[in-house]
Coordinates of C-alpha atoms and ligand atoms in Angstrom, one line a residue:
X1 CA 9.1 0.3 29.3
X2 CA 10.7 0.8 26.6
X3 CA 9.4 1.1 22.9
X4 CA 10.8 -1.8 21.3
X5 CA 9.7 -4.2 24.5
X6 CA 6.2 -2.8 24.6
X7 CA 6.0 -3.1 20.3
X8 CA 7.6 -7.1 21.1
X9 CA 4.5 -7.4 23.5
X10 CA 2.3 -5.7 21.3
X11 CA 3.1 -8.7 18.6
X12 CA 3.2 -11.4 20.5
X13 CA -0.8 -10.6 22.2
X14 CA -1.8 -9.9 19.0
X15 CA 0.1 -13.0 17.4
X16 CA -2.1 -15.3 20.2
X17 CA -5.0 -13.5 20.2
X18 CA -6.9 -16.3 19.1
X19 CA -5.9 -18.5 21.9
X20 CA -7.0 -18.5 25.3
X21 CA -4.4 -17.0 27.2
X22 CA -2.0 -13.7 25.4
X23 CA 1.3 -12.4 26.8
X24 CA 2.4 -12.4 30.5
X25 CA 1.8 -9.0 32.7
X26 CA 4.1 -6.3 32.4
X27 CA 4.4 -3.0 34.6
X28 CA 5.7 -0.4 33.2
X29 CA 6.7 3.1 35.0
X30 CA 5.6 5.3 32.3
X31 CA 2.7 8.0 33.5
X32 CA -0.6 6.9 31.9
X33 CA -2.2 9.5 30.1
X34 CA -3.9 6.7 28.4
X35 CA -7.2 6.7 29.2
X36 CA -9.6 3.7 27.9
X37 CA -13.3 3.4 29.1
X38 CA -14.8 0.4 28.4
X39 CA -19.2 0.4 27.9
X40 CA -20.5 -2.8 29.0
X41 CA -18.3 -5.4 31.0
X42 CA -19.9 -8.4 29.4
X43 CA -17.5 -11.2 27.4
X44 CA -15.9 -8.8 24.8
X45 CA -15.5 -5.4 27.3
X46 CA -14.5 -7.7 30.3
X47 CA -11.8 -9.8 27.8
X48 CA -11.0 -6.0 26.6
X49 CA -10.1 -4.5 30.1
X50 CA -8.0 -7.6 30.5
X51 CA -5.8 -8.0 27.9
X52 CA -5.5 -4.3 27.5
X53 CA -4.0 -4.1 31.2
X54 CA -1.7 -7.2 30.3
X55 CA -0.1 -5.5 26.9
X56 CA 0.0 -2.2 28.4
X57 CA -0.4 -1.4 32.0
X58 CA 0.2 2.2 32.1
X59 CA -3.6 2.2 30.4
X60 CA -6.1 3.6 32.8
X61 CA -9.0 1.5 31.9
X62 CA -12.2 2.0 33.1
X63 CA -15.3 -0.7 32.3
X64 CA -18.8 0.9 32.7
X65 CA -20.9 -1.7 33.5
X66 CA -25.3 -1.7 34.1
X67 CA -25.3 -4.7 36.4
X68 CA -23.3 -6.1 39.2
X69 CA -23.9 -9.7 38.4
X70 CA -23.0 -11.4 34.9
X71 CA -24.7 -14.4 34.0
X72 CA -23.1 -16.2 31.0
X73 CA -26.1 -17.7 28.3
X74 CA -23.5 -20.1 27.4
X75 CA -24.5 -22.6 29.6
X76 CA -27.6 -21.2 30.4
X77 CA -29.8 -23.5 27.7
X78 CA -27.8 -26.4 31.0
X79 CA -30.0 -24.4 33.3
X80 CA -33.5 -24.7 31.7
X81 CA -32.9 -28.3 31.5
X82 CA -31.8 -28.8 35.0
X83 CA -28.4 -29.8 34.4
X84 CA -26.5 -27.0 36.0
X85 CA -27.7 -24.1 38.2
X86 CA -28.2 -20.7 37.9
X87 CA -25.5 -19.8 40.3
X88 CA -22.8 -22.1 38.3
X89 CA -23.4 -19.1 35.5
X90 CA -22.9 -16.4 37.3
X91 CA -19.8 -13.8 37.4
X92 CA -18.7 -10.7 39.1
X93 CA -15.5 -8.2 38.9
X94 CA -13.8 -8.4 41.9
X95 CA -10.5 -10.3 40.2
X96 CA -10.6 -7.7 37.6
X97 CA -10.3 -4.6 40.0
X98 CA -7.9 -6.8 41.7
X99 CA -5.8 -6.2 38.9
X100 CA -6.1 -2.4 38.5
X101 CA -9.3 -2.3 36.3
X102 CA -12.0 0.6 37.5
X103 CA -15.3 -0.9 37.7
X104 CA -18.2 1.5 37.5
X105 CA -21.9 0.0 38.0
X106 CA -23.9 2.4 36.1
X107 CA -26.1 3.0 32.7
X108 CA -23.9 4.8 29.9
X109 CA -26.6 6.8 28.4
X110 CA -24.6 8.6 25.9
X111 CA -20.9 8.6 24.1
X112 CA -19.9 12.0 22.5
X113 CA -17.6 11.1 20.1
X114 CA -16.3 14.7 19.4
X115 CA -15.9 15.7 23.0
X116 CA -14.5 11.9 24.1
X117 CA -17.0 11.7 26.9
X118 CA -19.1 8.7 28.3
X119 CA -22.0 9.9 30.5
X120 CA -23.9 7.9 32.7
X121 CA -27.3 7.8 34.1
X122 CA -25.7 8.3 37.5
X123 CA -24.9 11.5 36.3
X124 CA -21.1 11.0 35.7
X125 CA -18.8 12.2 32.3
X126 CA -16.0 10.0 31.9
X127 CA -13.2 11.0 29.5
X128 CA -11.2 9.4 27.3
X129 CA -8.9 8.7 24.2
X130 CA -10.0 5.2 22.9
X131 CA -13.7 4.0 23.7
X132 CA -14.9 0.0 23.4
X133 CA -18.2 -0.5 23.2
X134 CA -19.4 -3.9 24.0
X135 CA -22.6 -4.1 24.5
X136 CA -24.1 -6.8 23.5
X137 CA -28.0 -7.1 21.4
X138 CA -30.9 -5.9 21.9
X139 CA -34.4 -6.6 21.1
X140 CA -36.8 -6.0 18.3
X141 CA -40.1 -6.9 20.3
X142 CA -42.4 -5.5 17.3
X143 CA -41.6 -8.3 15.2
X144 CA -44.4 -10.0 17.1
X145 CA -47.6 -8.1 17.9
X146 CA -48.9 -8.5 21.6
X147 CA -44.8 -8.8 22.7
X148 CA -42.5 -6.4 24.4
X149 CA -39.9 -6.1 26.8
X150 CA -42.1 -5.9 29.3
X151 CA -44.0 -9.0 28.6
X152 CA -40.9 -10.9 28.8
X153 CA -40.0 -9.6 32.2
X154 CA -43.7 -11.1 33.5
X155 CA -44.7 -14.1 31.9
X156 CA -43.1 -14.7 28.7
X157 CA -39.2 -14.9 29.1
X158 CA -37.0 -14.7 25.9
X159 CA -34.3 -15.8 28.0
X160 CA -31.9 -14.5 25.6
X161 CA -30.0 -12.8 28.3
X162 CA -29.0 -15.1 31.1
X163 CA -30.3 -14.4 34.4
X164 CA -33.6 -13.4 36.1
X165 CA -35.6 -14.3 33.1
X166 CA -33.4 -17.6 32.7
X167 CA -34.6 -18.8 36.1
X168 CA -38.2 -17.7 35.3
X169 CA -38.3 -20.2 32.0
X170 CA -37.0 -22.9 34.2
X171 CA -39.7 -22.2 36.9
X172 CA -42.4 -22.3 34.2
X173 CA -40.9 -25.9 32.7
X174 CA -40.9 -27.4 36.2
X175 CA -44.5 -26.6 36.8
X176 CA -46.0 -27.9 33.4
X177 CA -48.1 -30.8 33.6
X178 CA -46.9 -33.8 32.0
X179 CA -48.6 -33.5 28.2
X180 CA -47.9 -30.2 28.1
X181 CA -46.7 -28.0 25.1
X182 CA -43.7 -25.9 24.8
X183 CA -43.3 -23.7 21.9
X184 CA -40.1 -22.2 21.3
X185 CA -40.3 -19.6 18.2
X186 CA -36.3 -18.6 17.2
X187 CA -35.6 -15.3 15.6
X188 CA -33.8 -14.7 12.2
X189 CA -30.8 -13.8 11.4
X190 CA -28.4 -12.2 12.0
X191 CA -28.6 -13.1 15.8
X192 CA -26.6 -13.8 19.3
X193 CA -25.4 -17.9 19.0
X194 CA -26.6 -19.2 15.7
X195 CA -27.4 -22.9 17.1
X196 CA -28.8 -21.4 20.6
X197 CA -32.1 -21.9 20.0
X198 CA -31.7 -25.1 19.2
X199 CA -29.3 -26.4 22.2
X200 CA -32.3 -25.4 24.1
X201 CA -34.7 -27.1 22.4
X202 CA -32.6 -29.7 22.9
X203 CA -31.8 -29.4 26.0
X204 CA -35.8 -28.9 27.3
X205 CA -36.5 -31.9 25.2
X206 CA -33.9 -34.0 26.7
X207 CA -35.9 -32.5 30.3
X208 CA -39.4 -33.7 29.1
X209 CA -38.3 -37.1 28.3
X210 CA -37.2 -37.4 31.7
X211 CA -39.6 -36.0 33.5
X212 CA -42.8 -35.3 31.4
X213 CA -42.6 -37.9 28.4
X214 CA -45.9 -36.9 27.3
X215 CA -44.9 -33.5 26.7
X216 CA -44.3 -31.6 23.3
X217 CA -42.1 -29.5 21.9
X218 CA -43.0 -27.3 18.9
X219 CA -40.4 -24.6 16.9
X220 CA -42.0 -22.4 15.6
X221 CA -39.2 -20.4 12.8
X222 CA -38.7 -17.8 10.3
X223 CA -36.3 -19.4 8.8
X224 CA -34.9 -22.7 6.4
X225 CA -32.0 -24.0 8.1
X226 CA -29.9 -23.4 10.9
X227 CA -26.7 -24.0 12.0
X228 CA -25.7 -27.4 12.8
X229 CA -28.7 -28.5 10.9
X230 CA -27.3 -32.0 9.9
X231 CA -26.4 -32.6 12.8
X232 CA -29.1 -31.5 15.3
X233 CA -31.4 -33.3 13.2
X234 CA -29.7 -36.3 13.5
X235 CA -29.3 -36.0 17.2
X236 CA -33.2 -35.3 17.6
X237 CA -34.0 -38.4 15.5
X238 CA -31.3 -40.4 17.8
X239 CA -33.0 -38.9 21.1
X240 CA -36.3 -37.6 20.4
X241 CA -38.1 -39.8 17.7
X242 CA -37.6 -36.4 15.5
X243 CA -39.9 -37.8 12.0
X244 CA -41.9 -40.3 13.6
X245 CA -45.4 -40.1 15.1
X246 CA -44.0 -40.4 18.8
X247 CA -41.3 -37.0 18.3
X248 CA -41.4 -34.9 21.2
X249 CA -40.1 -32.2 18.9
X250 CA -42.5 -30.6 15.8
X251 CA -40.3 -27.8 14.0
X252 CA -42.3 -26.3 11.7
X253 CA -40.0 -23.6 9.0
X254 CA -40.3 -20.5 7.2
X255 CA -42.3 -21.8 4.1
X256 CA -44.2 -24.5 6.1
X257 CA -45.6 -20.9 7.7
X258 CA -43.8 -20.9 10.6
X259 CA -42.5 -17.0 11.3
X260 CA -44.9 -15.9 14.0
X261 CA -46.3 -12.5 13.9
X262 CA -49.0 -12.4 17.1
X263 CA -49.1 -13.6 20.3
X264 CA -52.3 -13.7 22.7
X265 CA -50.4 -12.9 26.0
X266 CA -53.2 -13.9 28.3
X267 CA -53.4 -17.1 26.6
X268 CA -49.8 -17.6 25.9
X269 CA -51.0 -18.0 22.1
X270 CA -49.6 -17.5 19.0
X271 CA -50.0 -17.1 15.5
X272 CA -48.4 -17.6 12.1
X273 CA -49.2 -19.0 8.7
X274 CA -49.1 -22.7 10.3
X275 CA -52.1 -21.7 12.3
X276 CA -52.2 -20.7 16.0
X277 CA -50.3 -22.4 18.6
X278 CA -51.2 -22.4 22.7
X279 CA -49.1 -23.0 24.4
X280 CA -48.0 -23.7 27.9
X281 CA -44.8 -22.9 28.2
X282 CA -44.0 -20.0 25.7
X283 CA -40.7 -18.8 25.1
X284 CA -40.2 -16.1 22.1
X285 CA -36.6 -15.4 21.2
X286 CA -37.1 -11.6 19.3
X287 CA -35.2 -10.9 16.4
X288 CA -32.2 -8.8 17.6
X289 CA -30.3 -5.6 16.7
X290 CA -27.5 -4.2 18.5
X291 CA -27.3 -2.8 21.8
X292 CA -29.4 0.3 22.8
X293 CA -25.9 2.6 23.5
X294 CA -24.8 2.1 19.9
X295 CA -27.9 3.4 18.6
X296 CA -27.8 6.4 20.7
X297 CA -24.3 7.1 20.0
X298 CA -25.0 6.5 16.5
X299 CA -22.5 4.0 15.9
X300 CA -25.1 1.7 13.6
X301 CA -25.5 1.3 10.1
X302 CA -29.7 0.5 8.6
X303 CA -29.7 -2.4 9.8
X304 CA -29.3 -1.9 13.0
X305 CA -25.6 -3.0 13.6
X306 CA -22.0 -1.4 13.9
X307 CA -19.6 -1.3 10.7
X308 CA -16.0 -1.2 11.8
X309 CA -12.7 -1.5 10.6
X310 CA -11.8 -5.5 10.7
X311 CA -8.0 -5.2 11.8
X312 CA -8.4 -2.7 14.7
X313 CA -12.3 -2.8 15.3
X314 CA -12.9 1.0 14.8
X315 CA -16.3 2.3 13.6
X316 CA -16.7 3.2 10.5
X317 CA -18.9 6.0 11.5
X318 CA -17.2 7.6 14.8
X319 CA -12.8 7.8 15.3
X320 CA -11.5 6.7 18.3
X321 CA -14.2 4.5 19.4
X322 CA -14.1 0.3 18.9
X323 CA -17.1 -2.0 18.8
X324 CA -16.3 -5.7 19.7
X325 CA -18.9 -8.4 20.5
X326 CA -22.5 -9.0 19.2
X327 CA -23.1 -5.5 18.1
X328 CA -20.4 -5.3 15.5
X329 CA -20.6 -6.4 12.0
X330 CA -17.6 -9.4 11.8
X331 CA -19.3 -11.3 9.6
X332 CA -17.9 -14.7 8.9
X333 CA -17.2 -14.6 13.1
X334 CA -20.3 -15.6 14.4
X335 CA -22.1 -13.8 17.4
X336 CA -20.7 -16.0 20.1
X337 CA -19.1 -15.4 23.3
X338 CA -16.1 -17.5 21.9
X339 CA -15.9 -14.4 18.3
X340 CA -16.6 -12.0 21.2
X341 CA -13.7 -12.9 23.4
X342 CA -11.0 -13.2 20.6
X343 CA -12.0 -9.8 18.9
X344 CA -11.9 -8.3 22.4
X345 CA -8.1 -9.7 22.3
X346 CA -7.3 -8.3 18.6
X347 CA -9.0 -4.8 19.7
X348 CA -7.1 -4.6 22.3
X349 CA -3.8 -5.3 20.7
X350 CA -5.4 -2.5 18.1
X351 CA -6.0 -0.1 20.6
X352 CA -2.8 -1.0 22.9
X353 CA -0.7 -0.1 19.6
X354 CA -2.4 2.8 18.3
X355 CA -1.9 4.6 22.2
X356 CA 1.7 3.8 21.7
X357 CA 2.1 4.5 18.8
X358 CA 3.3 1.5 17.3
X359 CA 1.8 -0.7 14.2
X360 CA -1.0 -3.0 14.7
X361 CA 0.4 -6.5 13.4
X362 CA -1.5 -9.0 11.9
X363 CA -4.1 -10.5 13.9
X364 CA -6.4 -13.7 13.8
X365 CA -9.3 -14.9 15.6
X366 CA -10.7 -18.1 16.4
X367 CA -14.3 -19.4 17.7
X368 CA -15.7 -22.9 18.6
X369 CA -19.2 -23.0 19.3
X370 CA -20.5 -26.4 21.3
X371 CA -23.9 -27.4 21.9
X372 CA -25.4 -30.7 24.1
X373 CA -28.1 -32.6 22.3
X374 CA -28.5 -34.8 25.5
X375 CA -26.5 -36.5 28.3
X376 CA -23.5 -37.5 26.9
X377 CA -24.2 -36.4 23.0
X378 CA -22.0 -32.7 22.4
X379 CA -20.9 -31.4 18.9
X380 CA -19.3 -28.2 17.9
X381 CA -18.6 -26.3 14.5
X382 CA -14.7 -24.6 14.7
X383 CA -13.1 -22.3 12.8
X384 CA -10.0 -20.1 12.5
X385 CA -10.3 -16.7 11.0
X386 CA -7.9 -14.3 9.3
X387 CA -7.3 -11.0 8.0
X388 CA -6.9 -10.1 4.3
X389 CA -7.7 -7.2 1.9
X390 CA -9.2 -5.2 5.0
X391 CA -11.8 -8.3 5.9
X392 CA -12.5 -10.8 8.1
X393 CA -11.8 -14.1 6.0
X394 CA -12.0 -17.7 7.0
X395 CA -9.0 -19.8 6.7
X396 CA -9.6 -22.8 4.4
X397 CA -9.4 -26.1 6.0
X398 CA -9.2 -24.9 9.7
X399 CA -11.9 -26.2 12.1
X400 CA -15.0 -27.8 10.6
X401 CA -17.8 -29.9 11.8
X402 CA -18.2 -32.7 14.4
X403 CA -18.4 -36.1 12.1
X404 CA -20.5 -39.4 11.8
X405 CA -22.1 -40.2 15.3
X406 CA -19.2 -42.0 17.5
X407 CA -20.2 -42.8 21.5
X408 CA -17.0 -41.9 22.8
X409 CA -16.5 -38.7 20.6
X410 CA -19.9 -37.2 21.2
X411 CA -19.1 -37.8 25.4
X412 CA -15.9 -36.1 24.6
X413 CA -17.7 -33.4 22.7
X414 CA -19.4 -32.6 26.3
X415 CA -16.0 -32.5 28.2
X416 CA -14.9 -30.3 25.8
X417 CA -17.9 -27.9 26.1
X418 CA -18.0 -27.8 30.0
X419 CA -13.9 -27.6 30.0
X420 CA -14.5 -24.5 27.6
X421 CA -16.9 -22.9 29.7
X422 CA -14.5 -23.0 32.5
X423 CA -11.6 -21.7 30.4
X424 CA -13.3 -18.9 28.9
X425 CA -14.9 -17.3 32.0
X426 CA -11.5 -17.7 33.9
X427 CA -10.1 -15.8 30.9
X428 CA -12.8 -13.5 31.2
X429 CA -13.5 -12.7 34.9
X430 CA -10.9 -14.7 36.4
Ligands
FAD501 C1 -28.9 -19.3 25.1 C2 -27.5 -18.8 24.6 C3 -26.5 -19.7 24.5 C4 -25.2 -19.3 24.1 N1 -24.2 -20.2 24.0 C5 -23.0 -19.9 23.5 C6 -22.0 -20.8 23.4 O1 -22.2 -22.0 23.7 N2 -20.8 -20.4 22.9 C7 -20.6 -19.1 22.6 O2 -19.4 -18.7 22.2 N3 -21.5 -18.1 22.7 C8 -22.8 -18.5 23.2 N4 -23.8 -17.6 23.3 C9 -23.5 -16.1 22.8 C10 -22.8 -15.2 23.8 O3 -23.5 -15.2 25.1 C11 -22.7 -13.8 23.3 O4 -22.3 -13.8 21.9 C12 -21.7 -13.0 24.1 O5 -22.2 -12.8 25.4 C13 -21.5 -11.6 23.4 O6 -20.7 -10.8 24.2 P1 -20.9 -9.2 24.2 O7 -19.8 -8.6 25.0 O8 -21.2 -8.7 22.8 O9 -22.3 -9.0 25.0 P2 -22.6 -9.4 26.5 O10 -21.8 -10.5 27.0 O11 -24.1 -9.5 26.6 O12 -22.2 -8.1 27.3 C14 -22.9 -6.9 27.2 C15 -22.7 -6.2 28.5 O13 -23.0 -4.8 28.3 C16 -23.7 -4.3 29.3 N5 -24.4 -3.1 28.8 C17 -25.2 -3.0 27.7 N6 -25.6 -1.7 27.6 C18 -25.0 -1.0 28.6 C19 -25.0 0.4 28.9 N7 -25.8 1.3 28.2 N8 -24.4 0.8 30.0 C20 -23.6 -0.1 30.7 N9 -23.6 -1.4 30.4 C21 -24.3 -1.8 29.4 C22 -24.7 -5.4 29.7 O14 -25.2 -5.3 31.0 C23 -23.8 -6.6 29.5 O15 -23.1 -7.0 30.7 C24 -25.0 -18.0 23.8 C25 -26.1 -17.0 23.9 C26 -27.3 -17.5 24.3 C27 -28.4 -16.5 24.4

């Protein structure tokens, strides 16, 4: 391939990496010395390896990946309610391989920036000239005395990462009594899918008035708002009786004393300044922090996330290596599978470039994020993102909120979520 046609390509990904689908495949006959390896092979290393291979395919990229199954938590909030199953979630890498990707199942337990190695728990050092790091959050269990990771694993799921503990949640709604309580405590922010917590709440209330209408739903959070607030509200008053005697849901706030710092595992009891809630179905969503890799290959800032470069998703602390996905600081994109999976694109156009030496053009992102009060009731918040004086921005007018409750919209709302889903993971892992 020549220059000019790989810099054309170059653009033209770049230029639509904010859609769903970038430029076509291209071989090339050049010998790769390019070598990219990919840590973690979730929605922003899988979308990585994949648009990487379709700008350049003389990249050798590698994805180094813990787990052998990926379970979306888009869609997963569908599964606690009943609406979907676990398996409907669930991805693997086969396609990808299929089109030249290396997949290695393993544990990266370290990135040495200087020597451009990944090592593995499996005892393997992998090489390379770019790095992506993708790996998603992970947990701050001391926020709440009595938690931890291995609480979660047993009896009190977070369920903040689809799978196992997804399926355990669901088990534990199934076998509640009818007048049972479910408390749901949400983390603050910054955290993975701003209006997650609240699509499941949604979503278990919309089980419980089905099956167990004498049930009760209480939120228990450290914070004032949330995302969608206007109109989850709305739909909870619509669906739930939300401000009347009969609600099935009780969200209680920050200063109504609602940021919970004990739980009574044996009990399934917690406490906050609102008092102290038993409950029987207890699901704690931690506060977050970026994945475990990035603070062992000290790419995070204080807080406890990544700083990088908004055009080309560099750190800021360590050359040659990207962050994309929940861990990085792209603030206004959200931390959603959606901002994930268009900043895997624009890295990859970054990273593409900078191996061929060619310049990185302008890029853009996009992200929708859908959530379904109840059978037939979806909304979504849109937006389209772009780049200016070195920073994320949001462009003015684009996207917005779903209006004034309309019947037909609000079913269309839900095609539109489910006709997402099936989009994005075929973009993904397809
Ligand atoms: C309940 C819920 C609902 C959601 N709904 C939506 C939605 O409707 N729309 C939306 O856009 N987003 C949604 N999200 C958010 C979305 O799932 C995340 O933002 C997205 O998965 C982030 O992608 P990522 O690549 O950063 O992390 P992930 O997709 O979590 O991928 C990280 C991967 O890295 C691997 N990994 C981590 N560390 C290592 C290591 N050391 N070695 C090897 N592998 C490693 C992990 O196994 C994992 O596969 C939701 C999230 C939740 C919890």
């Amino acid at each position: 391939m020549t220059n000019i046609s790989r810099r054309t390509l170059l653009k033209s990904s770049a230029a639509t990496a904010a859609g769903v689908v970038a430029a076509g495949a291209l071989t090339t006959a050049s010998a790769s010395s390019k070598r990219v390896v990919i840590v973690g092979g979730g929605i922003g290393g899988a979308t990585a390896a994949q648009y990487l291979k379709k700008m350049d395919s003389s990249i050798d990229v590698t994805i180094v990946e813990a787990n052998k199954d990926y379970y979306t938590c888009f869609m997963s909030n569908e599964v606690l309610s009943g609406e979907r199953t676990l398996e409907s979630i669930h991805f693997t890498y086969e396609k990808l391989v299929a089109k030249g990707i290396k997949v290695v199942f393993d544990q990266v337990t370290g990135i040495d920036a200087k020597a451009q190695t990944v090592s593995t728990a499996g005892g393997k050092s992998l090489g390379y000239d770019r790095c992506i790091v993708s790996p998603g959050v992970d947990f701050k269990y001391d926020k709440v005395e009595g938690y931890s990771a291995e609480v979660s694993n047993t009896s009190i799921p977070h369920a903040w990462k689809a799978g196992p503990q997804t399926a355990m949640l669901r088990k534990q709604l199934e076998e509640m009594k009818d007048g049972g309580t479910v408390v749901i405590c949400p983390p603050g922010n910054p955290f993975r899918c701003p209006p997650g917590p609240y699509e499941r709440v949604s979503q278990i209330a919309s089980y419980l008035k089905e099956h167990k209408p004498n049930s009760k739903i209480v939120v228990l959070d450290p914070k004032e708002k949330f995302s969608k607030f206007g109109l989850f509200m709305d739909g909870w008053k619509r669906h739930y009786g939300y401000g009347t005697d009969k609600s099935l849901i009780k969200w209680i706030k920050k200063s109504e004393g609602g940021t919970v710092t004990k739980v009574d595992v044996a009990s399934k009891t917690v406490t906050c300044e609102a008092g102290t809630f038993k409950a029987d179905v207890l699901n704690i969503i931690p506060f977050q922090k970026a994945g475990k890799i990035a603070f062992t290959a000290g790419l995070t800032n204080d807080k406890g996330w990544c700083p990088i470069d908004h055009k080309t998703f560099e750190s800021k602390i360590h050359k040659n290596i990207h962050v994309v996905g929940d861990s990085a600081i792209a603030s206004p994109l959200p931390k959603s599978a959606y901002a994930a999976n268009s900043e895997a694109k624009v890295c990859a156009a970054a990273v593409a470039s900078l191996l061929n030496g060619v310049e990185m053009v302008e890029p853009s992102w996009v992200n929708t994020c859908y959530s379904v009060i109840a059978p037939g009731d979806g909304i979504s918040v849109a937006m389209v993102y772009a780049y200016k004086d070195g920073k994320i921005i949001k462009v003015k007018g684009s996207g917005g909120l779903t209006g004034a409750y309309d019947a037909e919209l609000r079913k269309r709302e839900v095609l539109y979520a489910h006709s997402w889903f099936a989009n994005i993971t075929a973009d993904v892992f397809g």
